[in-house]
Tab-separated table of C-alpha atoms and ligand atoms in Angstrom:
chain	number	residue	atom	x	y	z
A	23	UNK	CA	11.485	5.107	20.303
A	24	UNK	CA	12.395	8.695	19.472
A	25	UNK	CA	11.386	10.064	16.092
A	26	UNK	CA	14.115	11.118	13.718
A	27	UNK	CA	12.257	14.297	12.782
A	28	UNK	CA	9.428	16.446	14.055
A	29	UNK	CA	6.091	14.835	13.132
A	30	UNK	CA	4.973	17.707	10.946
A	31	UNK	CA	8.051	17.321	8.728
A	32	UNK	CA	8.134	13.527	8.447
A	33	UNK	CA	6.546	12.769	5.068
A	34	UNK	CA	7.982	9.276	4.552
A	35	UNK	CA	4.799	7.337	5.178
A	36	UNK	CA	1.371	7.443	6.784
A	37	UNK	CA	2.560	4.459	8.860
A	38	UNK	CA	4.466	7.101	10.865
A	39	UNK	CA	1.225	8.063	12.631
A	40	UNK	CA	1.358	7.052	16.300
A	41	UNK	CA	-1.611	6.033	18.485
A	42	UNK	CA	-3.074	9.084	20.185
A	43	UNK	CA	-4.646	9.369	23.648
A	44	UNK	CA	-8.036	7.964	22.563
A	45	UNK	CA	-6.410	4.928	20.963
A	46	UNK	CA	-4.164	4.313	23.956
A	47	UNK	CA	-7.169	4.517	26.267
A	48	UNK	CA	-9.014	2.022	24.062
A	49	UNK	CA	-6.001	-0.316	24.245
A	50	UNK	CA	-5.835	-0.031	28.022
A	51	UNK	CA	-9.535	-0.746	28.431
A	52	UNK	CA	-9.891	-3.407	25.716
A	53	UNK	CA	-11.919	-6.485	26.573
A	54	UNK	CA	-9.744	-9.418	25.581
A	55	UNK	CA	-9.966	-13.178	25.343
A	56	UNK	CA	-7.662	-15.546	23.497
A	57	UNK	CA	-8.061	-15.141	19.754
A	58	UNK	CA	-6.382	-18.503	19.118
A	59	UNK	CA	-9.363	-20.020	20.956
A	60	UNK	CA	-11.675	-17.685	19.029
A	61	UNK	CA	-13.047	-15.859	22.065
A	62	UNK	CA	-11.510	-12.390	21.950
A	63	UNK	CA	-14.586	-10.136	21.693
A	64	UNK	CA	-12.701	-7.054	20.473
A	65	UNK	CA	-11.081	-8.987	17.617
A	66	UNK	CA	-14.464	-10.463	16.712
A	67	UNK	CA	-15.925	-6.950	16.633
A	68	UNK	CA	-13.256	-5.468	14.369
A	69	UNK	CA	-13.536	-8.466	12.029
A	70	UNK	CA	-17.313	-7.999	11.834
A	71	UNK	CA	-17.062	-4.272	11.288
A	72	UNK	CA	-14.489	-4.504	8.494
A	73	UNK	CA	-16.343	-7.353	6.785
A	74	UNK	CA	-19.456	-5.121	6.788
A	75	UNK	CA	-17.473	-2.093	5.623
A	76	UNK	CA	-16.124	-4.049	2.642
A	77	UNK	CA	-19.314	-5.990	1.935
A	78	UNK	CA	-17.549	-9.314	2.594
A	79	UNK	CA	-18.887	-12.416	4.359
A	80	UNK	CA	-15.964	-12.549	6.770
A	81	UNK	CA	-12.678	-10.940	7.780
A	82	UNK	CA	-9.507	-12.089	9.539
A	83	UNK	CA	-7.362	-9.797	11.699
A	84	UNK	CA	-3.645	-10.065	10.906
A	85	UNK	CA	-0.766	-8.242	12.609
A	86	UNK	CA	0.428	-6.754	9.286
A	87	UNK	CA	-0.686	-6.085	5.734
A	88	UNK	CA	2.301	-8.125	4.591
A	89	UNK	CA	0.913	-11.213	6.342
A	90	UNK	CA	-2.576	-10.575	4.902
A	91	UNK	CA	-1.020	-10.408	1.407
A	92	UNK	CA	0.896	-13.650	2.008
A	93	UNK	CA	-2.189	-15.486	3.267
A	94	UNK	CA	-4.325	-14.090	0.435
A	95	UNK	CA	-2.955	-16.212	-2.436
A	96	UNK	CA	-2.308	-19.266	-0.244
A	97	UNK	CA	-5.941	-19.386	0.884
A	98	UNK	CA	-7.200	-18.960	-2.690
A	99	UNK	CA	-6.466	-22.441	-3.986
A	100	UNK	CA	-8.401	-25.545	-2.985
A	101	UNK	CA	-6.854	-27.480	-0.092
A	102	UNK	CA	-3.972	-29.622	-1.324
A	103	UNK	CA	-3.462	-27.557	-4.499
A	104	UNK	CA	0.100	-26.539	-5.369
A	105	UNK	CA	1.198	-23.045	-4.269
A	106	UNK	CA	-0.303	-20.495	-6.640
A	107	UNK	CA	1.114	-18.348	-9.358
A	108	UNK	CA	0.734	-14.701	-8.313
A	109	UNK	CA	0.557	-11.974	-10.956
A	110	UNK	CA	1.190	-8.512	-9.498
A	111	UNK	CA	1.944	-5.082	-10.945
A	112	UNK	CA	5.676	-4.485	-11.299
A	113	UNK	CA	5.493	-1.355	-9.124
A	114	UNK	CA	3.139	-2.838	-6.526
A	115	UNK	CA	4.017	-3.335	-2.864
A	116	UNK	CA	3.615	-7.096	-3.321
A	117	UNK	CA	6.104	-7.226	-6.211
A	118	UNK	CA	8.415	-4.562	-4.891
A	119	UNK	CA	8.628	-5.332	-1.157
A	120	UNK	CA	6.913	-8.672	-0.516
A	121	UNK	CA	8.226	-10.805	-3.377
A	122	UNK	CA	10.921	-12.591	-1.384
A	123	UNK	CA	8.523	-13.521	1.414
A	124	UNK	CA	5.848	-14.686	-1.014
A	125	UNK	CA	8.374	-16.953	-2.737
A	126	UNK	CA	10.170	-18.201	0.330
A	127	UNK	CA	7.308	-18.647	2.780
A	128	UNK	CA	4.439	-19.084	0.354
A	129	UNK	CA	6.264	-21.062	-2.327
A	130	UNK	CA	4.405	-18.967	-4.888
A	131	UNK	CA	5.595	-18.281	-8.384
A	132	UNK	CA	5.579	-14.476	-8.586
A	133	UNK	CA	5.150	-12.950	-12.031
A	134	UNK	CA	5.164	-9.176	-12.524
A	135	UNK	CA	3.081	-7.351	-15.082
A	136	UNK	CA	3.425	-3.800	-16.412
A	137	UNK	CA	1.042	-1.184	-15.060
A	138	UNK	CA	-0.874	1.599	-16.776
A	139	UNK	CA	-0.255	5.127	-15.453
A	140	UNK	CA	-3.347	4.746	-13.226
A	141	UNK	CA	-1.873	1.605	-11.620
A	142	UNK	CA	-4.049	-1.046	-13.241
A	143	UNK	CA	-2.219	-4.042	-14.764
A	144	UNK	CA	-1.729	-3.600	-18.536
A	145	UNK	CA	-4.771	-5.524	-19.857
A	146	UNK	CA	-3.040	-7.038	-22.905
A	147	UNK	CA	0.002	-8.127	-20.915
A	148	UNK	CA	-2.238	-9.581	-18.213
A	149	UNK	CA	-4.369	-11.427	-20.772
A	150	UNK	CA	-1.219	-12.906	-22.325
A	151	UNK	CA	-0.004	-14.129	-18.930
A	152	UNK	CA	-3.409	-15.591	-18.086
A	153	UNK	CA	-3.512	-17.413	-21.412
A	154	UNK	CA	-0.387	-19.368	-20.466
A	155	UNK	CA	-1.600	-22.650	-19.063
A	156	UNK	CA	-0.344	-23.016	-15.515
A	157	UNK	CA	-0.219	-26.213	-13.475
A	158	UNK	CA	-1.224	-24.229	-10.385
A	159	UNK	CA	-3.981	-21.845	-9.351
A	160	UNK	CA	-3.504	-18.234	-10.442
A	161	UNK	CA	-4.058	-15.156	-8.291
A	162	UNK	CA	-4.129	-11.707	-9.903
A	163	UNK	CA	-3.404	-8.748	-7.623
A	164	UNK	CA	-4.562	-5.150	-7.963
A	165	UNK	CA	-3.381	-2.429	-5.594
A	166	UNK	CA	-5.749	0.382	-4.573
A	167	UNK	CA	-4.519	3.002	-4.038
A	168	UNK	CA	-1.653	2.305	-6.448
A	169	UNK	CA	1.425	3.389	-4.541
A	170	UNK	CA	4.006	3.629	-7.333
A	171	UNK	CA	1.476	5.552	-9.426
A	172	UNK	CA	1.556	8.358	-6.869
A	173	UNK	CA	-1.259	6.859	-4.811
A	174	UNK	CA	-3.884	6.857	-7.553
A	175	UNK	CA	-7.398	5.797	-6.524
A	176	UNK	CA	-8.922	3.193	-8.850
A	177	UNK	CA	-12.687	3.205	-9.264
A	178	UNK	CA	-14.820	0.070	-9.088
A	179	UNK	CA	-15.125	-0.209	-12.890
A	180	UNK	CA	-11.334	-0.391	-13.255
A	181	UNK	CA	-11.074	-3.230	-10.730
A	182	UNK	CA	-14.129	-4.966	-12.203
A	183	UNK	CA	-12.528	-5.064	-15.655
A	184	UNK	CA	-9.488	-6.879	-14.232
A	185	UNK	CA	-11.708	-9.155	-12.128
A	186	UNK	CA	-13.701	-10.178	-15.202
A	187	UNK	CA	-10.540	-10.932	-17.137
A	188	UNK	CA	-9.126	-12.944	-14.219
A	189	UNK	CA	-12.378	-14.856	-13.708
A	190	UNK	CA	-12.614	-15.736	-17.422
A	191	UNK	CA	-9.340	-17.614	-16.903
A	192	UNK	CA	-10.425	-19.189	-13.616
A	193	UNK	CA	-8.120	-16.935	-11.592
A	194	UNK	CA	-8.750	-15.341	-8.185
A	195	UNK	CA	-8.626	-11.546	-7.890
A	196	UNK	CA	-6.921	-10.218	-4.760
A	197	UNK	CA	-7.138	-6.533	-3.947
A	198	UNK	CA	-4.258	-5.122	-1.917
A	199	UNK	CA	-6.315	-2.387	-0.313
A	200	UNK	CA	-3.795	-1.219	2.260
A	201	UNK	CA	-5.096	2.282	1.424
A	202	UNK	CA	-8.549	1.338	0.136
A	203	UNK	CA	-10.025	3.762	2.691
A	204	UNK	CA	-8.127	6.592	0.986
A	205	UNK	CA	-9.466	5.510	-2.403
A	206	UNK	CA	-13.042	5.381	-1.105
A	207	UNK	CA	-12.815	8.827	0.483
A	208	UNK	CA	-11.147	10.351	-2.592
A	209	UNK	CA	-13.788	8.914	-4.929
A	210	UNK	CA	-16.658	9.570	-2.531
A	211	UNK	CA	-17.924	5.984	-2.626
A	212	UNK	CA	-18.372	3.357	0.096
A	213	UNK	CA	-15.354	1.018	0.462
A	214	UNK	CA	-17.646	-1.954	-0.276
A	215	UNK	CA	-18.181	-0.632	-3.792
A	216	UNK	CA	-14.434	-0.675	-4.516
A	217	UNK	CA	-13.979	-4.067	-2.856
A	218	UNK	CA	-16.986	-5.626	-4.605
A	219	UNK	CA	-15.307	-6.987	-7.736
A	220	UNK	CA	-12.483	-8.716	-5.802
A	221	UNK	CA	-12.491	-12.233	-4.330
A	222	UNK	CA	-10.326	-11.115	-1.403
A	223	UNK	CA	-9.200	-7.794	0.020
A	224	UNK	CA	-6.385	-6.859	2.408
A	225	UNK	CA	-7.322	-3.677	4.282
A	226	UNK	CA	-4.867	-1.874	6.590
A	227	UNK	CA	-5.758	0.087	9.698
A	228	UNK	CA	-2.165	1.166	10.364
A	229	UNK	CA	-1.662	3.567	7.446
A	230	UNK	CA	-3.491	6.903	7.421
A	231	UNK	CA	-6.150	5.539	9.779
A	232	UNK	CA	-3.474	5.612	12.449
A	233	UNK	CA	-3.755	2.322	14.368
A	234	UNK	CA	-0.406	0.997	15.615
A	235	UNK	CA	-0.648	-2.274	13.645
A	236	UNK	CA	-3.055	-4.514	11.838
A	237	UNK	CA	-4.796	-5.442	8.642
A	238	UNK	CA	-7.882	-7.435	7.788
A	239	UNK	CA	-8.091	-10.070	5.089
A	240	UNK	CA	-11.662	-10.265	3.796
A	241	UNK	CA	-13.493	-12.750	1.608
A	242	UNK	CA	-16.015	-15.541	1.701
A	243	UNK	CA	-16.539	-17.483	4.935
A	244	UNK	CA	-14.765	-20.572	3.571
A	245	UNK	CA	-11.849	-18.502	2.267
A	246	UNK	CA	-11.375	-16.718	5.591
A	247	UNK	CA	-11.559	-20.024	7.494
A	248	UNK	CA	-8.727	-21.374	5.347
A	249	UNK	CA	-6.728	-18.131	5.836
A	250	UNK	CA	-7.252	-18.448	9.600
A	251	UNK	CA	-5.648	-21.897	9.597
A	252	UNK	CA	-2.742	-20.669	7.504
A	253	UNK	CA	-2.272	-17.630	9.773
A	254	UNK	CA	-1.759	-20.022	12.683
A	255	UNK	CA	0.722	-22.137	10.716
A	256	UNK	CA	2.731	-19.027	9.843
A	257	UNK	CA	2.846	-17.880	13.456
A	258	UNK	CA	0.578	-14.916	12.904
A	259	UNK	CA	-2.145	-15.751	15.424
A	260	UNK	CA	-2.008	-13.565	18.526
A	261	UNK	CA	-3.546	-14.500	21.852
A	262	UNK	CA	-4.838	-11.290	23.539
A	263	UNK	CA	-5.066	-9.557	20.165
A	264	UNK	CA	-7.906	-7.389	21.502
A	265	UNK	CA	-5.314	-4.831	22.614
A	266	UNK	CA	-4.537	-4.290	18.911
A	267	UNK	CA	-8.117	-4.659	17.710
A	268	UNK	CA	-9.273	-1.881	20.082
A	269	UNK	CA	-7.252	0.911	18.426
A	270	UNK	CA	-8.257	-0.557	15.048
A	271	UNK	CA	-11.896	0.078	16.016
A	272	UNK	CA	-11.020	3.689	16.816
A	273	UNK	CA	-9.241	3.912	13.441
A	274	UNK	CA	-12.384	2.764	11.618
A	275	UNK	CA	-14.242	5.813	12.957
A	276	UNK	CA	-11.703	8.035	11.231
A	277	UNK	CA	-12.282	7.275	7.559
A	278	UNK	CA	-13.764	10.718	6.833
A	279	UNK	CA	-10.664	12.385	8.341
A	280	UNK	CA	-8.619	11.113	5.384
A	281	UNK	CA	-10.137	13.881	3.256
A	282	UNK	CA	-8.023	16.402	5.191
A	283	UNK	CA	-4.872	14.407	4.341
A	284	UNK	CA	-5.870	14.509	0.669
A	285	UNK	CA	-6.407	18.276	0.847
A	286	UNK	CA	-2.926	18.764	2.295
A	287	UNK	CA	-1.420	16.552	-0.429
A	288	UNK	CA	-3.197	18.640	-3.086
A	289	UNK	CA	-1.873	21.843	-1.506
A	290	UNK	CA	1.633	20.368	-1.308
A	291	UNK	CA	1.506	19.304	-4.972
A	292	UNK	CA	0.309	22.735	-6.094
A	293	UNK	CA	2.988	24.560	-4.088
A	294	UNK	CA	5.779	22.207	-5.213
A	295	UNK	CA	4.769	22.635	-8.854
A	296	UNK	CA	5.576	26.353	-8.503
A	297	UNK	CA	9.130	25.711	-7.283
A	298	UNK	CA	11.627	26.225	-10.133
A	299	UNK	CA	13.382	23.012	-11.155
A	300	UNK	CA	10.881	20.665	-9.489
A	301	UNK	CA	8.809	18.127	-11.418
A	302	UNK	CA	5.672	16.862	-9.692
A	303	UNK	CA	3.910	13.634	-10.634
A	304	UNK	CA	0.226	13.657	-9.763
A	305	UNK	CA	-2.077	10.807	-10.716
A	306	UNK	CA	-5.572	11.111	-12.260
A	307	UNK	CA	-7.356	10.500	-8.921
A	308	UNK	CA	-4.921	11.690	-6.244
A	309	UNK	CA	-5.079	10.752	-2.555
A	310	UNK	CA	-2.472	11.391	0.143
A	311	UNK	CA	0.741	11.095	-1.881
A	312	UNK	CA	2.869	13.440	-3.918
A	313	UNK	CA	5.875	12.300	-5.913
A	314	UNK	CA	8.405	14.841	-7.025
A	315	UNK	CA	11.876	14.987	-8.478
A	316	UNK	CA	14.706	17.330	-9.264
A	317	UNK	CA	15.657	15.929	-12.670
A	318	UNK	CA	19.396	16.361	-12.131
A	319	UNK	CA	19.470	14.779	-8.680
A	320	UNK	CA	19.072	11.048	-7.964
A	321	UNK	CA	16.182	10.319	-5.585
A	322	UNK	CA	18.424	9.033	-2.777
A	323	UNK	CA	20.542	12.174	-2.884
A	324	UNK	CA	17.439	14.355	-3.005
A	325	UNK	CA	16.078	12.646	0.119
A	326	UNK	CA	19.416	13.127	1.903
A	327	UNK	CA	19.541	16.831	0.995
A	328	UNK	CA	15.967	17.338	2.235
A	329	UNK	CA	16.802	15.482	5.460
A	330	UNK	CA	19.524	18.115	5.941
A	331	UNK	CA	16.653	20.616	6.086
A	332	UNK	CA	14.690	18.442	8.524
A	333	UNK	CA	12.228	17.156	5.913
A	334	UNK	CA	11.978	13.377	5.644
A	335	UNK	CA	10.820	11.770	2.380
A	336	UNK	CA	11.187	8.321	0.822
A	337	UNK	CA	13.309	7.858	-2.325
A	338	UNK	CA	11.684	5.454	-4.793
A	339	UNK	CA	13.056	3.367	-7.671
A	340	UNK	CA	11.047	5.504	-10.130
A	341	UNK	CA	13.550	8.340	-9.541
A	342	UNK	CA	11.062	10.354	-7.475
A	343	UNK	CA	10.860	11.070	-3.779
A	344	UNK	CA	7.566	10.339	-2.066
A	345	UNK	CA	5.692	12.665	0.263
A	346	UNK	CA	2.793	11.070	2.132
A	347	UNK	CA	0.487	13.362	4.086
A	348	UNK	CA	-1.227	12.098	7.243
A	349	UNK	CA	-3.182	13.151	10.299
A	350	UNK	CA	-0.168	14.479	12.201
A	351	UNK	CA	0.611	17.075	9.516
A	352	UNK	CA	-0.681	20.609	9.172
A	353	UNK	CA	-0.278	23.384	6.594
A	354	UNK	CA	2.624	24.868	8.553
A	355	UNK	CA	4.540	21.641	7.953
A	356	UNK	CA	3.493	21.537	4.303
A	357	UNK	CA	4.799	25.067	3.728
A	358	UNK	CA	8.024	24.267	5.590
A	359	UNK	CA	8.523	21.224	3.341
A	360	UNK	CA	8.013	23.355	0.225
A	361	UNK	CA	10.580	25.896	1.488
A	362	UNK	CA	13.071	23.056	2.042
A	363	UNK	CA	12.532	21.739	-1.493
A	364	UNK	CA	12.980	25.260	-2.881
A	365	UNK	CA	16.242	25.639	-0.953
A	366	UNK	CA	17.566	22.297	-2.201
A	367	UNK	CA	16.486	23.022	-5.773
A	368	UNK	CA	18.165	26.437	-5.725
A	369	UNK	CA	21.347	24.969	-4.245
A	370	UNK	CA	21.682	22.186	-6.802
A	371	UNK	CA	20.754	24.312	-9.815
A	372	UNK	CA	23.468	26.783	-8.794
A	373	UNK	CA	25.958	24.006	-8.166
A	374	UNK	CA	25.623	21.910	-11.311
A	375	UNK	CA	24.031	21.912	-14.730
A	376	UNK	CA	21.199	19.489	-15.424
A	377	UNK	CA	22.579	16.131	-16.453
A	378	UNK	CA	21.786	15.092	-19.993
A	379	UNK	CA	22.855	11.477	-19.586
A	380	UNK	CA	20.180	10.722	-16.986
A	381	UNK	CA	18.576	7.411	-17.698
A	382	UNK	CA	14.863	7.454	-18.377
A	383	UNK	CA	13.135	6.379	-15.130
A	384	UNK	CA	11.018	3.781	-16.901
A	385	UNK	CA	14.071	2.113	-18.392
A	386	UNK	CA	15.809	2.332	-15.048
A	387	UNK	CA	12.874	0.650	-13.321
A	388	UNK	CA	12.550	-2.006	-15.976
A	389	UNK	CA	16.264	-2.732	-15.688
A	390	UNK	CA	15.914	-3.138	-11.935
A	391	UNK	CA	13.080	-5.609	-12.473
A	392	UNK	CA	15.087	-7.427	-15.141
A	393	UNK	CA	17.946	-7.680	-12.662
A	394	UNK	CA	15.606	-9.048	-10.039
A	395	UNK	CA	14.071	-11.516	-12.456
A	396	UNK	CA	17.564	-12.629	-13.433
A	397	UNK	CA	18.531	-13.082	-9.811
A	398	UNK	CA	15.361	-15.057	-9.150
A	399	UNK	CA	16.140	-17.399	-12.012
A	400	UNK	CA	19.720	-18.065	-10.920
B	521	LIG	C1	1.947	-0.875	3.838
B	521	LIG	C2	1.495	-1.692	2.705
B	521	LIG	C3	1.476	-3.083	2.815
B	521	LIG	C4	2.023	-3.822	4.018
B	521	LIG	O1	1.447	-3.469	5.230
B	521	LIG	P1	2.273	-3.688	6.609
B	521	LIG	O2	1.242	-3.607	7.660
B	521	LIG	O3	3.295	-2.587	6.641
B	521	LIG	O4	2.911	-5.033	6.526
B	521	LIG	C5	0.999	-3.787	1.738
B	521	LIG	N1	0.571	-3.169	0.622
B	521	LIG	C6	0.566	-1.835	0.494
B	521	LIG	C7	0.038	-1.211	-0.761
B	521	LIG	C8	1.040	-1.058	1.529
B	521	LIG	O5	1.055	0.266	1.396
């Protein structure tokens, strides 16, 4: 499929990375079996390697991070238990993009909780939710990096604090680590350290690591065995999955390369901050994302104006547009993106005065969640 923009100007997501020659060669030469029969050696290898990387007993290859996050809470309860209650940050991928699937296909009760600026669930709000007696198992989710918080990397202590709170109430802690590799590289710690406090971790190889598809759900041996059964029931078990596990193995060799993505994001943030009229949101421990806004221009319109200059970004419900840097970018593309933002900013500031009636983005986001909650109840 043709791209809609040149790779060096497509900042929508690190999922935009395409398999390169080495990955394609690995796919072509992959030793395969039938993973449904448990004898695909390449899948077995990637599962072993990611389990070791995250310090887990076992790992399960899934076609997508979304499926790993759906299996994660379902495998947490004892067999025969009712579908769990899932508590996830209101700006998390699970609450924002996976809620309908979790409810419909997992039967879970999804409850959102406010997040601190670093992405961690608000401890008091989480404690209050955990104190409510539930007639079903509870799964608390933490996202690292925290996407809606500009890709902030959470350190192990932050996750451990939530894990301890969850465990005091008998709850399971799931870590949505789609970009845990970015967090580990940014913090300069092994991924296992960040995964340690969690009971399960979903780890993606298809984001900045550049594999075409795939995630691994990690946990104890018994937990992963249960997830494996559920994966089959949901239609997520692939036969010659080795052709997807092979590029995932190549991706795992590329963790250190993520540092270059982070450097380009830092350069982009610094250059954007100098553009008149632009507000940049950078988190305490940045990774490969930059969120920015022109206060007078709604995010969707901002993204459309930038697309007119050949720069692709993602508008978000927090009134910002998201730039994600990845391995196919270079500094030429970063500078071109900054020039496009400067052109758009100059054009809109000449064309209209800053709006004073703009709704506060937090209120706007809360209202959206209220609307969703209302819809879910009706
Ligand atoms: C991308 C992403 C997912 C889902 O992964 P897919 O492979 O696209 O299904 C889940 N959580 C987070 C935080 C993500 O960024």
